[in-house]
CSV table of C-alpha atoms and ligand atoms in Angstrom, one decimal:
chain,number,residue,atom,x,y,z
A,528,UNK,CA,165.0,159.2,67.5
A,529,UNK,CA,165.9,158.5,63.9
A,530,UNK,CA,167.5,161.1,61.6
A,531,UNK,CA,165.9,162.0,58.3
A,532,UNK,CA,168.1,164.0,55.9
A,533,UNK,CA,166.3,166.1,53.4
A,534,UNK,CA,168.0,165.6,50.0
A,535,UNK,CA,167.1,169.0,48.6
A,536,UNK,CA,168.6,172.5,48.7
A,537,UNK,CA,165.3,174.2,47.8
A,538,UNK,CA,164.3,176.2,51.0
A,539,UNK,CA,160.7,176.4,49.9
A,540,UNK,CA,160.4,172.7,49.6
A,541,UNK,CA,162.2,172.2,52.9
A,542,UNK,CA,159.8,174.5,54.6
A,543,UNK,CA,156.7,172.6,53.3
A,544,UNK,CA,158.3,169.3,54.2
A,545,UNK,CA,159.2,170.4,57.8
A,546,UNK,CA,155.7,171.7,58.3
A,547,UNK,CA,154.0,168.5,57.1
A,548,UNK,CA,156.3,166.2,59.2
A,549,UNK,CA,156.5,168.4,62.3
A,550,UNK,CA,154.6,165.9,64.5
A,551,UNK,CA,156.5,162.9,63.3
A,552,UNK,CA,159.0,161.4,65.7
A,553,UNK,CA,162.1,162.0,63.6
A,554,UNK,CA,165.0,164.6,63.7
A,555,UNK,CA,164.9,166.4,60.4
A,556,UNK,CA,168.4,167.4,59.1
A,557,UNK,CA,169.0,169.7,56.1
A,558,UNK,CA,172.1,170.8,54.2
A,559,UNK,CA,172.5,173.5,56.8
A,560,UNK,CA,173.1,170.8,59.5
A,561,UNK,CA,175.5,168.6,57.6
A,562,UNK,CA,178.9,169.9,56.4
A,563,UNK,CA,179.8,169.4,52.7
A,564,UNK,CA,176.6,167.6,51.9
A,565,UNK,CA,177.1,166.7,48.2
A,566,UNK,CA,175.2,168.8,45.5
A,567,UNK,CA,173.4,166.4,43.2
A,568,UNK,CA,173.1,167.2,39.6
A,569,UNK,CA,169.5,166.9,38.4
A,570,UNK,CA,169.9,165.5,34.9
A,571,UNK,CA,167.4,162.7,34.9
A,572,UNK,CA,164.8,162.2,32.2
A,573,UNK,CA,161.9,161.8,34.7
A,574,UNK,CA,160.9,163.1,38.1
A,575,UNK,CA,161.5,159.5,39.4
A,576,UNK,CA,165.0,159.4,38.1
A,577,UNK,CA,166.0,162.7,39.7
A,578,UNK,CA,164.3,161.8,43.0
A,579,UNK,CA,166.0,158.5,43.1
A,580,UNK,CA,169.4,159.9,42.3
A,581,UNK,CA,169.1,162.6,45.0
A,582,UNK,CA,167.8,160.3,47.8
A,583,UNK,CA,170.2,157.5,47.0
A,584,UNK,CA,173.4,159.6,46.9
A,585,UNK,CA,172.5,161.5,50.1
A,586,UNK,CA,171.7,158.4,52.1
A,587,UNK,CA,174.8,156.6,50.8
A,588,UNK,CA,177.0,159.6,51.7
A,589,UNK,CA,175.4,160.3,55.1
A,590,UNK,CA,174.6,156.7,55.9
A,591,UNK,CA,171.3,157.9,57.2
A,592,UNK,CA,167.7,157.8,55.9
A,593,UNK,CA,167.2,160.4,53.2
A,594,UNK,CA,164.1,161.9,51.7
A,595,UNK,CA,164.1,163.6,48.2
A,596,UNK,CA,161.4,165.5,46.3
A,597,UNK,CA,161.4,166.0,42.6
A,598,UNK,CA,158.4,167.9,41.3
A,599,UNK,CA,157.2,169.6,38.2
A,600,UNK,CA,154.3,171.2,36.4
A,601,UNK,CA,152.7,169.5,33.4
A,602,UNK,CA,150.6,171.8,31.1
A,603,UNK,CA,148.2,170.0,28.8
A,604,UNK,CA,148.4,172.6,26.1
A,605,UNK,CA,152.2,172.3,26.0
A,606,UNK,CA,152.1,168.5,25.8
A,607,UNK,CA,153.0,168.1,29.5
A,608,UNK,CA,155.9,170.6,29.4
A,609,UNK,CA,157.8,172.0,31.4
A,610,UNK,CA,157.6,168.7,33.5
A,611,UNK,CA,161.0,167.6,34.7
A,612,UNK,CA,162.4,170.9,33.4
A,613,UNK,CA,160.1,173.1,35.5
A,614,UNK,CA,162.9,174.7,37.5
A,615,UNK,CA,164.9,175.6,34.3
A,616,UNK,CA,162.0,176.3,32.0
A,617,UNK,CA,163.4,179.7,30.8
A,618,UNK,CA,167.0,178.9,31.2
A,619,UNK,CA,169.7,177.5,33.5
A,620,UNK,CA,169.6,180.3,36.1
A,621,UNK,CA,165.9,181.1,35.7
A,622,UNK,CA,164.0,182.8,38.6
A,623,UNK,CA,160.5,181.8,39.5
A,624,UNK,CA,159.3,185.0,37.9
A,625,UNK,CA,161.1,184.4,34.6
A,626,UNK,CA,159.4,180.9,34.4
A,627,UNK,CA,156.0,182.3,35.2
A,628,UNK,CA,156.3,185.0,32.6
A,629,UNK,CA,157.4,182.5,29.9
A,630,UNK,CA,154.5,180.2,30.7
A,631,UNK,CA,151.9,183.1,30.7
A,632,UNK,CA,153.3,184.2,27.3
A,633,UNK,CA,153.1,180.8,25.8
A,634,UNK,CA,149.5,180.6,26.9
A,635,UNK,CA,148.4,184.0,25.6
A,636,UNK,CA,145.0,183.8,24.0
A,637,UNK,CA,144.6,180.1,25.0
A,638,UNK,CA,141.0,179.4,26.3
A,639,UNK,CA,140.2,178.4,29.9
A,640,UNK,CA,139.4,174.7,28.9
A,641,UNK,CA,142.8,174.3,27.3
A,642,UNK,CA,144.8,175.7,30.3
A,643,UNK,CA,144.5,172.6,32.4
A,644,UNK,CA,147.7,171.5,34.2
A,645,UNK,CA,148.9,169.1,36.9
A,646,UNK,CA,151.5,169.5,39.6
A,647,UNK,CA,153.3,166.2,40.2
A,648,UNK,CA,155.5,165.3,43.1
A,649,UNK,CA,157.7,162.2,43.4
A,650,UNK,CA,159.3,161.5,46.8
A,651,UNK,CA,161.8,158.8,47.5
A,652,UNK,CA,162.9,157.5,50.9
A,653,UNK,CA,166.3,155.9,50.7
A,654,UNK,CA,167.6,153.7,53.5
A,655,UNK,CA,171.3,153.3,54.3
A,656,UNK,CA,171.0,149.6,53.4
A,657,UNK,CA,169.9,150.5,49.9
A,658,UNK,CA,166.1,150.0,50.3
A,659,UNK,CA,164.0,152.4,48.4
A,660,UNK,CA,160.4,153.5,48.9
A,661,UNK,CA,158.5,155.8,46.4
A,662,UNK,CA,155.5,158.1,47.1
A,663,UNK,CA,153.6,160.3,44.7
A,664,UNK,CA,151.1,163.2,44.8
A,665,UNK,CA,149.2,165.0,42.1
A,666,UNK,CA,147.2,168.3,42.1
A,667,UNK,CA,145.0,169.3,39.2
A,668,UNK,CA,144.3,172.9,38.3
A,669,UNK,CA,144.7,175.4,35.5
A,670,UNK,CA,147.1,178.1,34.5
A,671,UNK,CA,145.6,181.5,35.3
A,672,UNK,CA,145.9,184.4,32.9
A,673,UNK,CA,147.9,186.5,35.4
A,674,UNK,CA,149.6,186.0,38.8
A,675,UNK,CA,147.7,186.3,42.1
A,676,UNK,CA,148.8,186.0,45.7
A,677,UNK,CA,152.1,186.4,47.5
A,678,UNK,CA,152.5,183.1,49.3
A,679,UNK,CA,154.2,179.9,48.3
A,680,UNK,CA,156.8,179.7,45.5
A,681,UNK,CA,157.5,178.8,41.9
A,682,UNK,CA,154.4,178.6,39.8
A,683,UNK,CA,152.0,179.0,42.8
A,684,UNK,CA,150.8,182.5,41.8
A,685,UNK,CA,149.6,181.3,38.4
A,686,UNK,CA,148.3,177.9,39.4
A,687,UNK,CA,144.6,178.2,39.9
A,688,UNK,CA,142.8,175.5,41.9
A,689,UNK,CA,139.1,175.4,40.8
A,690,UNK,CA,137.9,173.5,44.0
A,691,UNK,CA,139.0,176.4,46.2
A,692,UNK,CA,138.6,179.2,43.6
A,693,UNK,CA,142.1,180.5,44.4
A,694,UNK,CA,145.7,180.2,43.2
A,695,UNK,CA,148.2,178.3,45.4
A,696,UNK,CA,149.8,181.7,46.3
A,697,UNK,CA,146.6,182.9,47.8
A,698,UNK,CA,146.5,180.3,50.6
A,699,UNK,CA,148.9,179.8,53.5
A,700,UNK,CA,151.4,176.9,53.8
A,701,UNK,CA,149.2,174.8,56.0
A,702,UNK,CA,146.3,175.1,53.6
A,703,UNK,CA,148.6,174.4,50.6
A,704,UNK,CA,150.0,171.3,52.3
A,705,UNK,CA,146.4,169.9,52.7
A,706,UNK,CA,145.7,169.9,49.0
A,707,UNK,CA,149.0,170.1,47.1
A,708,UNK,CA,150.9,167.4,45.2
A,709,UNK,CA,153.7,167.6,47.8
A,710,UNK,CA,151.3,167.6,50.7
A,711,UNK,CA,149.7,164.4,49.3
A,712,UNK,CA,153.0,162.7,48.9
A,713,UNK,CA,154.1,163.8,52.3
A,714,UNK,CA,150.9,162.3,53.9
A,715,UNK,CA,152.0,158.9,52.5
A,716,UNK,CA,155.6,159.4,53.7
A,717,UNK,CA,154.3,160.3,57.1
A,718,UNK,CA,152.1,157.2,57.4
A,719,UNK,CA,155.0,155.0,56.2
A,720,UNK,CA,157.5,156.4,58.6
A,721,UNK,CA,155.1,156.2,61.5
A,722,UNK,CA,154.6,152.5,60.9
A,723,UNK,CA,158.3,152.0,60.3
A,724,UNK,CA,159.2,153.7,63.6
A,725,UNK,CA,156.5,151.8,65.5
A,726,UNK,CA,157.7,148.4,64.1
A,727,UNK,CA,161.4,149.2,64.6
A,728,UNK,CA,161.3,150.9,68.0
A,729,UNK,CA,157.9,149.9,69.3
A,730,UNK,CA,156.4,151.8,72.2
B,1061,IMP,P1,163.0,170.3,41.1
B,1061,IMP,O1,162.0,169.4,41.7
B,1061,IMP,O2,164.0,170.8,42.0
B,1061,IMP,O3,163.5,169.9,39.7
B,1061,IMP,O4,162.2,171.7,40.7
B,1061,IMP,C1,160.8,171.8,40.8
B,1061,IMP,C2,160.4,173.1,40.2
B,1061,IMP,O5,159.0,172.9,39.9
B,1061,IMP,C3,160.5,174.3,41.1
B,1061,IMP,O6,161.6,175.0,40.9
B,1061,IMP,C4,159.2,175.0,40.8
B,1061,IMP,O7,159.5,175.8,39.7
B,1061,IMP,C5,158.2,174.0,40.4
B,1061,IMP,N1,157.4,173.5,41.5
B,1061,IMP,C6,157.5,172.3,42.2
B,1061,IMP,N2,156.7,172.3,43.2
B,1061,IMP,C7,156.0,173.5,43.2
B,1061,IMP,C8,155.0,174.0,44.1
B,1061,IMP,O8,154.6,173.4,45.0
B,1061,IMP,N3,154.6,175.2,43.7
B,1061,IMP,C9,155.1,175.9,42.6
B,1061,IMP,N4,156.0,175.5,41.9
B,1061,IMP,C10,156.5,174.2,42.1
């Protein structure tokens, strides 16, 4: 069985990735399994740059296949901000709640049509030989006027998805993975790795 190292320290992302890839024939390893796994500084100008840096460094260091996720929220009214700075929207040590409050405040009085937003997820698979594969997923929605729901993480309580009439925090992880930006990217990762494993190891 091949090892797949997750190049992220975000436990919420790890949980969603583990759930989506649970039936894939790989052994998923996280920073809890590998001693002294390097911490990668996320200072890129795009989701792609950050995702590439994380996956490449972790696969070079571990000499194993690594999967990274860089994701962000783009709000139309804010000219696609916070984007790549989603985690640090209200400062270096911002909590999810700080970020949500800042966003709600910036959108005070803004009409429904102008609250459109997209979640974007860029995933990179980096192979020990330097080969790179990129996968993406997008989820369209709008920023609610107040938080709703207790599931998920980050901006989930204020991200309303019109198709289901709920915020992402009002659905469970399995339902979120079916529609989310990360879930969509992970479906592509899943198919790619399934083919890779079949070709490489056959059955
Ligand atoms: P990064 O990819 O580690 O730079 O950070 C992504 C940030 O975007 C997170 O800290 C969250 O604030 C936000 N984010 C990414 N994906 C999601 C999601 O699925 N739900 C809610 N917020 C998310």
